[in-house]
Amino acid sequence: MYRSAARRLLPTLLRRGGHSASRPFPVGVLSTSPFSTEATSGNLPNRNPNHFSSYTSPSPPSTASTSDEKTRSDEFQSHRAKARPKAHWQEEQARVLHASLRHVELCPYELMDFLICMVMIRLGWSDAAMIAGAREVGVSPSIVGSFPRKEAALVEFFMDDCLQRLIDVIDMKEDLQSLIPSQRVAKLVRIRLEMQAPYIFKWPQALSIQVQPWNIPTSLRQRTMLVDEIWHAAGYEATNSDWHAKRAVLAGIYSVVELYMLTDTSPDFQNTWAFMDRRIKDAFDFRKSVQEAKYLAEAVEAGIGSSLQGFARRIIHG
């Protein structure tokens, strides 16, 4: 399954990604171990091999269980508030970064046609886009010098902005409550990836920026927060004993679908969403073979230090 996706991915990214194709890309939110993150350390709890099939519809809660659930929810909201995106940007910097996003790739989602986009102005995730953004909001271009990692700041601002928008969707969409957990996960992963659609032709460059050694810590933190938000919205709490396994598997699925999307030429990424639905259904039904699980683990670890070519070679040749 992942072999065919990798065979399809490699030649297209080498053509489309240009210089960024020679660099590694982040396909997971985890550090050296597939089941550890910056936010968690120490001994890991025992993992339940049937962690995706263990979800059951809750029975009417007792007073004690309701109190426990409220406490866990309050703790999660407190953690979310402390990690609220974009808090570290000064107001003027945030204005410049927000305006800069309009100069990364001027290709509206409804005009997602390769030939049309090729003739449009595309500054990419670059200093040039940031300078254009500064000029747009009437700020001196010299402000770009206040960002120590420049283009990385632009990518990280976009990731933070997307996370905040997803949080708003989770907080406002009441229809999520009527969906079963696998449907909630699929819906939220799709909503999040659709936010990248207008930048799809420049997204390989963003991935190459995220995986640069000095940018990896922030990239891992941002992706960890994203996966945690999705799992929490699906009804799972960080206190569950199999939380780390869930986090790792969803990170792998998200990353594989993200890469598949880069090569998808179907209308409105229909093939991507079909691919995503199959992967999520497999994960919740726990139908993956041992070999498929191995490929998924490789996908998670590949984002830490392997190049695109090296990762694809391992998947293709086993």
mmCIF file of C-alpha atoms in Angstrom:
data_model
loop_
_atom_site.group_PDB
_atom_site.id
_atom_site.type_symbol
_atom_site.label_atom_id
_atom_site.label_comp_id
_atom_site.label_asym_id
_atom_site.label_seq_id
_atom_site.Cartn_x
_atom_site.Cartn_y
_atom_site.Cartn_z
ATOM 1 C CA MET A 1 0.000 0.000 0.000
ATOM 2 C CA TYR A 2 2.600 2.570 1.065
ATOM 3 C CA ARG A 3 5.017 1.230 -1.543
ATOM 4 C CA SER A 4 2.712 2.258 -4.355
ATOM 5 C CA ALA A 5 2.185 5.673 -2.757
ATOM 6 C CA ALA A 6 5.931 6.183 -2.463
ATOM 7 C CA ARG A 7 6.567 5.088 -6.061
ATOM 8 C CA ARG A 8 4.042 7.673 -7.169
ATOM 9 C CA LEU A 9 5.378 10.354 -4.850
ATOM 10 C CA LEU A 10 9.104 10.359 -5.608
ATOM 11 C CA PRO A 11 9.265 11.317 -9.324
ATOM 12 C CA THR A 12 6.564 13.962 -8.990
ATOM 13 C CA LEU A 13 8.167 15.669 -6.011
ATOM 14 C CA LEU A 14 11.540 15.653 -7.712
ATOM 15 C CA ARG A 15 9.958 17.508 -10.639
ATOM 16 C CA ARG A 16 7.719 19.819 -8.628
ATOM 17 C CA GLY A 17 9.746 20.461 -5.503
ATOM 18 C CA GLY A 18 12.876 21.636 -7.328
ATOM 19 C CA HIS A 19 15.710 22.326 -4.922
ATOM 20 C CA SER A 20 13.690 21.202 -1.931
ATOM 21 C CA ALA A 21 13.396 17.633 -3.182
ATOM 22 C CA SER A 22 16.967 16.929 -2.145
ATOM 23 C CA ARG A 23 16.208 17.772 1.450
ATOM 24 C CA PRO A 24 14.460 15.675 4.082
ATOM 25 C CA PHE A 25 10.858 16.348 4.983
ATOM 26 C CA PRO A 26 8.945 15.973 8.226
ATOM 27 C CA VAL A 27 6.480 13.121 8.159
ATOM 28 C CA GLY A 28 5.852 12.795 11.865
ATOM 29 C CA VAL A 29 5.609 14.736 15.073
ATOM 30 C CA LEU A 30 7.883 12.451 17.031
ATOM 31 C CA SER A 31 11.496 12.641 18.074
ATOM 32 C CA THR A 32 14.017 9.809 17.936
ATOM 33 C CA SER A 33 11.539 7.270 19.262
ATOM 34 C CA PRO A 34 8.250 6.769 17.418
ATOM 35 C CA PHE A 35 6.406 6.963 20.732
ATOM 36 C CA SER A 36 8.015 9.980 22.395
ATOM 37 C CA THR A 37 7.725 13.750 21.972
ATOM 38 C CA GLU A 38 9.143 16.900 23.438
ATOM 39 C CA ALA A 39 6.143 17.146 25.679
ATOM 40 C CA THR A 40 6.438 13.629 27.066
ATOM 41 C CA SER A 41 9.392 11.805 28.501
ATOM 42 C CA GLY A 42 10.230 9.004 30.830
ATOM 43 C CA ASN A 43 8.800 5.506 30.805
ATOM 44 C CA LEU A 44 5.902 4.998 28.451
ATOM 45 C CA PRO A 45 2.736 3.288 29.622
ATOM 46 C CA ASN A 46 1.853 -0.169 28.389
ATOM 47 C CA ARG A 47 0.346 -0.025 24.928
ATOM 48 C CA ASN A 48 -2.947 -1.747 24.193
ATOM 49 C CA PRO A 49 -2.656 -3.602 20.847
ATOM 50 C CA ASN A 50 -6.367 -2.999 20.270
ATOM 51 C CA HIS A 51 -6.255 0.685 21.078
ATOM 52 C CA PHE A 52 -8.357 1.774 18.101
ATOM 53 C CA SER A 53 -11.089 -0.769 18.681
ATOM 54 C CA SER A 54 -11.322 0.008 22.392
ATOM 55 C CA TYR A 55 -13.534 3.055 21.958
ATOM 56 C CA THR A 56 -17.129 2.447 23.039
ATOM 57 C CA SER A 57 -20.064 4.763 23.323
ATOM 58 C CA PRO A 58 -20.159 6.008 26.910
ATOM 59 C CA SER A 59 -22.956 4.901 29.189
ATOM 60 C CA PRO A 60 -24.826 7.540 31.196
ATOM 61 C CA PRO A 61 -22.106 8.980 33.430
ATOM 62 C CA SER A 62 -22.210 8.868 37.170
ATOM 63 C CA THR A 63 -21.593 12.004 39.196
ATOM 64 C CA ALA A 64 -18.019 10.901 39.900
ATOM 65 C CA SER A 65 -17.207 10.104 36.273
ATOM 66 C CA THR A 66 -18.756 13.385 35.131
ATOM 67 C CA SER A 67 -16.567 15.218 37.606
ATOM 68 C CA ASP A 68 -13.463 13.375 36.370
ATOM 69 C CA GLU A 69 -14.300 14.155 32.752
ATOM 70 C CA LYS A 70 -14.802 17.826 33.595
ATOM 71 C CA THR A 71 -11.450 17.898 35.388
ATOM 72 C CA ARG A 72 -9.681 16.333 32.385
ATOM 73 C CA SER A 73 -11.434 18.755 30.051
ATOM 74 C CA ASP A 74 -10.404 21.713 32.214
ATOM 75 C CA GLU A 75 -6.805 20.460 32.254
ATOM 76 C CA PHE A 76 -6.802 20.154 28.461
ATOM 77 C CA GLN A 77 -8.244 23.656 28.060
ATOM 78 C CA SER A 78 -5.577 24.982 30.434
ATOM 79 C CA HIS A 79 -2.844 23.247 28.414
ATOM 80 C CA ARG A 80 -4.356 24.574 25.185
ATOM 81 C CA ALA A 81 -4.409 28.140 26.558
ATOM 82 C CA LYS A 82 -0.752 27.943 27.595
ATOM 83 C CA ALA A 83 0.229 26.698 24.132
ATOM 84 C CA ARG A 84 -2.045 29.124 22.274
ATOM 85 C CA PRO A 85 -0.559 29.762 18.815
ATOM 86 C CA LYS A 86 1.005 33.050 17.741
ATOM 87 C CA ALA A 87 1.379 34.354 21.295
ATOM 88 C CA HIS A 88 5.102 34.968 20.737
ATOM 89 C CA TRP A 89 4.646 37.305 17.754
ATOM 90 C CA GLN A 90 4.594 41.056 18.248
ATOM 91 C CA GLU A 91 1.559 42.734 16.706
ATOM 92 C CA GLU A 92 3.522 44.359 13.885
ATOM 93 C CA GLN A 93 5.358 41.131 13.103
ATOM 94 C CA ALA A 94 2.069 39.215 12.992
ATOM 95 C CA ARG A 95 0.607 41.755 10.559
ATOM 96 C CA VAL A 96 3.606 41.383 8.265
ATOM 97 C CA LEU A 97 3.544 37.584 8.393
ATOM 98 C CA HIS A 98 -0.182 37.450 7.752
ATOM 99 C CA ALA A 99 0.177 39.709 4.708
ATOM 100 C CA SER A 100 3.193 37.714 3.513
ATOM 101 C CA LEU A 101 1.081 34.578 3.145
ATOM 102 C CA ARG A 102 -0.738 36.239 0.259
ATOM 103 C CA HIS A 103 2.565 36.454 -1.623
ATOM 104 C CA VAL A 104 3.746 32.874 -1.072
ATOM 105 C CA GLU A 105 1.665 31.457 -3.891
ATOM 106 C CA LEU A 106 -0.973 33.586 -5.559
ATOM 107 C CA CYS A 107 -3.028 30.669 -6.828
ATOM 108 C CA PRO A 108 -6.619 30.664 -5.503
ATOM 109 C CA TYR A 109 -8.037 27.254 -4.611
ATOM 110 C CA GLU A 110 -10.814 27.637 -7.204
ATOM 111 C CA LEU A 111 -8.162 28.235 -9.907
ATOM 112 C CA MET A 112 -6.148 25.166 -8.970
ATOM 113 C CA ASP A 113 -4.881 24.577 -12.480
ATOM 114 C CA PHE A 114 -1.206 23.808 -13.013
ATOM 115 C CA LEU A 115 -0.797 25.877 -16.207
ATOM 116 C CA ILE A 116 -2.591 28.890 -14.733
ATOM 117 C CA CYS A 117 -0.571 28.777 -11.522
ATOM 118 C CA MET A 118 2.700 28.469 -13.408
ATOM 119 C CA VAL A 119 2.276 31.965 -14.886
ATOM 120 C CA MET A 120 1.178 33.585 -11.622
ATOM 121 C CA ILE A 121 3.534 35.306 -9.199
ATOM 122 C CA ARG A 122 4.912 32.769 -6.730
ATOM 123 C CA LEU A 123 7.466 34.081 -4.251
ATOM 124 C CA GLY A 124 7.367 30.967 -2.102
ATOM 125 C CA TRP A 125 8.243 30.717 1.572
ATOM 126 C CA SER A 126 10.982 33.314 1.261
ATOM 127 C CA ASP A 127 12.359 36.675 2.335
ATOM 128 C CA ALA A 128 10.878 38.103 -0.867
ATOM 129 C CA ALA A 129 7.355 37.141 0.224
ATOM 130 C CA MET A 130 7.973 38.695 3.647
ATOM 131 C CA ILE A 131 9.276 41.926 2.105
ATOM 132 C CA ALA A 132 6.202 42.069 -0.136
ATOM 133 C CA GLY A 133 3.997 41.503 2.900
ATOM 134 C CA ALA A 134 5.720 44.288 4.839
ATOM 135 C CA ARG A 135 5.212 46.727 1.996
ATOM 136 C CA GLU A 136 1.568 45.713 1.687
ATOM 137 C CA VAL A 137 0.824 46.720 5.294
ATOM 138 C CA GLY A 138 2.974 49.852 5.156
ATOM 139 C CA VAL A 139 5.858 48.580 7.277
ATOM 140 C CA SER A 140 9.521 49.025 6.422
ATOM 141 C CA PRO A 141 10.980 45.900 4.772
ATOM 142 C CA SER A 142 13.788 46.105 7.321
ATOM 143 C CA ILE A 143 11.443 44.391 9.781
ATOM 144 C CA VAL A 144 12.308 41.127 8.039
ATOM 145 C CA GLY A 145 15.642 41.332 9.851
ATOM 146 C CA SER A 146 13.814 41.001 13.186
ATOM 147 C CA PHE A 147 12.950 37.391 12.355
ATOM 148 C CA PRO A 148 16.016 35.253 13.244
ATOM 149 C CA ARG A 149 14.957 32.382 10.950
ATOM 150 C CA LYS A 150 13.001 34.436 8.391
ATOM 151 C CA GLU A 151 11.316 31.942 6.020
ATOM 152 C CA ALA A 152 10.954 29.454 8.895
ATOM 153 C CA ALA A 153 9.051 32.135 10.810
ATOM 154 C CA LEU A 154 6.647 32.429 7.887
ATOM 155 C CA VAL A 155 6.007 28.673 7.738
ATOM 156 C CA GLU A 156 5.590 28.470 11.522
ATOM 157 C CA PHE A 157 3.178 31.411 11.511
ATOM 158 C CA PHE A 158 1.106 29.625 8.875
ATOM 159 C CA MET A 159 1.094 26.401 10.912
ATOM 160 C CA ASP A 160 0.021 28.310 14.028
ATOM 161 C CA ASP A 161 -2.675 30.128 12.084
ATOM 162 C CA CYS A 162 -4.032 26.866 10.670
ATOM 163 C CA LEU A 163 -4.077 25.289 14.124
ATOM 164 C CA GLN A 164 -5.987 28.240 15.541
ATOM 165 C CA ARG A 165 -8.510 28.039 12.709
ATOM 166 C CA LEU A 166 -8.922 24.311 13.343
ATOM 167 C CA ILE A 167 -9.461 24.969 17.060
ATOM 168 C CA ASP A 168 -12.168 27.471 16.139
ATOM 169 C CA VAL A 169 -13.819 24.844 13.929
ATOM 170 C CA ILE A 170 -13.714 22.284 16.748
ATOM 171 C CA ASP A 171 -15.191 24.753 19.228
ATOM 172 C CA MET A 172 -17.979 25.884 16.881
ATOM 173 C CA LYS A 173 -18.968 22.809 14.839
ATOM 174 C CA GLU A 174 -21.720 21.111 16.788
ATOM 175 C CA ASP A 175 -22.220 18.544 14.033
ATOM 176 C CA LEU A 176 -18.947 16.891 15.060
ATOM 177 C CA GLN A 177 -20.728 15.470 18.095
ATOM 178 C CA SER A 178 -23.064 13.461 15.864
ATOM 179 C CA LEU A 179 -20.162 11.681 14.147
ATOM 180 C CA ILE A 180 -18.419 8.533 15.299
ATOM 181 C CA PRO A 181 -14.730 9.019 16.283
ATOM 182 C CA SER A 182 -13.270 7.812 12.976
ATOM 183 C CA GLN A 183 -15.512 10.236 11.069
ATOM 184 C CA ARG A 184 -14.507 13.108 13.340
ATOM 185 C CA VAL A 185 -10.833 12.371 12.763
ATOM 186 C CA ALA A 186 -11.300 12.141 8.990
ATOM 187 C CA LYS A 187 -13.315 15.361 8.870
ATOM 188 C CA LEU A 188 -10.763 17.334 10.897
ATOM 189 C CA VAL A 189 -7.741 15.983 9.010
ATOM 190 C CA ARG A 190 -9.421 16.971 5.754
ATOM 191 C CA ILE A 191 -10.323 20.456 7.027
ATOM 192 C CA ARG A 192 -6.735 20.998 8.147
ATOM 193 C CA LEU A 193 -5.155 19.773 4.901
ATOM 194 C CA GLU A 194 -7.563 21.840 2.808
ATOM 195 C CA MET A 195 -6.005 24.905 4.425
ATOM 196 C CA GLN A 196 -2.793 24.026 2.561
ATOM 197 C CA ALA A 197 -4.498 23.632 -0.815
ATOM 198 C CA PRO A 198 -3.837 27.219 -2.032
ATOM 199 C CA TYR A 199 -0.115 26.673 -1.326
ATOM 200 C CA ILE A 200 0.134 23.157 -2.731
ATOM 201 C CA PHE A 201 2.730 23.940 -5.407
ATOM 202 C CA LYS A 202 5.038 25.495 -2.809
ATOM 203 C CA TRP A 203 4.352 23.089 0.037
ATOM 204 C CA PRO A 204 7.392 20.864 -0.681
ATOM 205 C CA GLN A 205 9.504 23.959 0.020
ATOM 206 C CA ALA A 206 7.698 24.467 3.339
ATOM 207 C CA LEU A 207 8.372 20.843 4.296
ATOM 208 C CA SER A 208 12.071 21.245 3.494
ATOM 209 C CA ILE A 209 12.211 24.329 5.732
ATOM 210 C CA GLN A 210 10.475 22.542 8.604
ATOM 211 C CA VAL A 211 12.996 19.713 8.646
ATOM 212 C CA GLN A 212 16.109 21.881 8.854
ATOM 213 C CA PRO A 213 17.840 20.973 12.149
ATOM 214 C CA TRP A 214 17.269 24.345 13.807
ATOM 215 C CA ASN A 215 13.563 24.271 12.863
ATOM 216 C CA ILE A 216 12.758 20.689 13.887
ATOM 217 C CA PRO A 217 11.870 21.402 17.565
ATOM 218 C CA THR A 218 9.176 23.898 16.609
ATOM 219 C CA SER A 219 7.915 21.676 13.785
ATOM 220 C CA LEU A 220 7.557 18.727 16.163
ATOM 221 C CA ARG A 221 5.746 20.831 18.747
ATOM 222 C CA GLN A 222 3.317 22.227 16.176
ATOM 223 C CA ARG A 223 2.480 18.830 14.717
ATOM 224 C CA THR A 224 2.112 17.303 18.173
ATOM 225 C CA MET A 225 -0.375 20.017 19.111
ATOM 226 C CA LEU A 226 -2.299 19.393 15.883
ATOM 227 C CA VAL A 227 -2.612 15.652 16.478
ATOM 228 C CA ASP A 228 -3.594 16.193 20.119
ATOM 229 C CA GLU A 229 -6.359 18.606 19.129
ATOM 230 C CA ILE A 230 -7.785 16.135 16.624
ATOM 231 C CA TRP A 231 -7.728 13.217 19.071
ATOM 232 C CA HIS A 232 -9.297 15.323 21.806
ATOM 233 C CA ALA A 233 -12.077 16.375 19.415
ATOM 234 C CA ALA A 234 -12.616 12.687 18.594
ATOM 235 C CA GLY A 235 -13.336 11.986 22.248
ATOM 236 C CA TYR A 236 -9.999 10.665 23.468
ATOM 237 C CA GLU A 237 -8.174 12.143 26.447
ATOM 238 C CA ALA A 238 -4.439 12.535 27.007
ATOM 239 C CA THR A 239 -4.834 10.505 30.201
ATOM 240 C CA ASN A 240 -5.638 7.346 28.232
ATOM 241 C CA SER A 241 -2.924 4.713 28.597
ATOM 242 C CA ASP A 242 -2.592 4.291 24.837
ATOM 243 C CA TRP A 243 -2.390 8.022 24.074
ATOM 244 C CA HIS A 244 1.174 7.848 22.749
ATOM 245 C CA ALA A 245 0.294 5.045 20.330
ATOM 246 C CA LYS A 246 -2.727 6.969 19.049
ATOM 247 C CA ARG A 247 -0.640 10.099 18.631
ATOM 248 C CA ALA A 248 2.066 8.250 16.686
ATOM 249 C CA VAL A 249 -0.337 6.469 14.347
ATOM 250 C CA LEU A 250 -2.374 9.583 13.556
ATOM 251 C CA ALA A 251 0.839 11.540 12.972
ATOM 252 C CA GLY A 252 1.920 8.902 10.478
ATOM 253 C CA ILE A 253 -1.445 8.845 8.714
ATOM 254 C CA TYR A 254 -1.583 12.636 8.533
ATOM 255 C CA SER A 255 1.913 12.832 7.072
ATOM 256 C CA VAL A 256 1.356 10.110 4.469
ATOM 257 C CA VAL A 257 -1.888 11.777 3.343
ATOM 258 C CA GLU A 258 -0.119 15.147 3.269
ATOM 259 C CA LEU A 259 2.509 13.705 0.920
ATOM 260 C CA TYR A 260 -0.096 11.946 -1.224
ATOM 261 C CA MET A 261 -1.861 15.282 -1.635
ATOM 262 C CA LEU A 262 1.246 16.799 -3.241
ATOM 263 C CA THR A 263 0.923 14.453 -6.214
ATOM 264 C CA ASP A 264 -2.863 14.392 -6.507
ATOM 265 C CA THR A 265 -4.212 15.942 -9.713
ATOM 266 C CA SER A 266 -7.826 14.827 -9.236
ATOM 267 C CA PRO A 267 -10.562 17.494 -8.961
ATOM 268 C CA ASP A 268 -10.674 19.015 -5.463
ATOM 269 C CA PHE A 269 -8.178 16.349 -4.295
ATOM 270 C CA GLN A 270 -10.862 13.660 -4.408
ATOM 271 C CA ASN A 271 -8.270 10.875 -4.595
ATOM 272 C CA THR A 272 -6.518 12.261 -1.527
ATOM 273 C CA TRP A 273 -9.684 12.158 0.568
ATOM 274 C CA ALA A 274 -10.485 8.630 -0.592
ATOM 275 C CA PHE A 275 -6.925 7.581 0.309
ATOM 276 C CA MET A 276 -7.272 9.282 3.694
ATOM 277 C CA ASP A 277 -10.606 7.611 4.456
ATOM 278 C CA ARG A 278 -9.114 4.178 3.770
ATOM 279 C CA ARG A 279 -6.110 4.812 6.001
ATOM 280 C CA ILE A 280 -8.213 6.078 8.897
ATOM 281 C CA LYS A 281 -10.731 3.255 8.547
ATOM 282 C CA ASP A 282 -7.909 0.716 8.564
ATOM 283 C CA ALA A 283 -6.444 2.283 11.690
ATOM 284 C CA PHE A 284 -9.718 2.280 13.614
ATOM 285 C CA ASP A 285 -10.620 -1.226 12.483
ATOM 286 C CA PHE A 286 -7.070 -2.323 13.293
ATOM 287 C CA ARG A 287 -6.813 -4.260 10.004
ATOM 288 C CA LYS A 288 -3.274 -3.224 9.161
ATOM 289 C CA SER A 289 -0.863 -6.054 8.585
ATOM 290 C CA VAL A 290 2.416 -6.204 10.472
ATOM 291 C CA GLN A 291 4.256 -5.133 7.317
ATOM 292 C CA GLU A 292 1.970 -2.123 6.775
ATOM 293 C CA ALA A 293 2.489 -1.094 10.389
ATOM 294 C CA LYS A 294 6.238 -1.289 9.802
ATOM 295 C CA TYR A 295 5.953 1.060 6.826
ATOM 296 C CA LEU A 296 3.872 3.456 8.918
ATOM 297 C CA ALA A 297 6.512 3.487 11.649
ATOM 298 C CA GLU A 298 9.161 4.186 9.009
ATOM 299 C CA ALA A 299 7.062 7.075 7.744
ATOM 300 C CA VAL A 300 6.961 8.575 11.236
ATOM 301 C CA GLU A 301 10.696 8.170 11.837
ATOM 302 C CA ALA A 302 11.696 9.329 8.350
ATOM 303 C CA GLY A 303 10.816 12.921 9.140
ATOM 304 C CA ILE A 304 13.506 13.147 11.806
ATOM 305 C CA GLY A 305 16.630 12.640 9.771
ATOM 306 C CA SER A 306 16.130 10.907 6.447
ATOM 307 C CA SER A 307 16.048 12.479 3.020
ATOM 308 C CA LEU A 308 13.068 12.150 0.695
ATOM 309 C CA GLN A 309 14.987 9.844 -1.596
ATOM 310 C CA GLY A 310 16.231 7.670 1.261
ATOM 311 C CA PHE A 311 12.773 7.292 2.771
ATOM 312 C CA ALA A 312 11.189 6.430 -0.581
ATOM 313 C CA ARG A 313 13.979 3.942 -1.349
ATOM 314 C CA ARG A 314 13.338 2.063 1.918
ATOM 315 C CA ILE A 315 9.605 1.883 1.235
ATOM 316 C CA ILE A 316 10.034 0.783 -2.396
ATOM 317 C CA HIS A 317 12.721 -1.812 -1.819
ATOM 318 C CA GLY A 318 11.628 -2.944 1.633
#
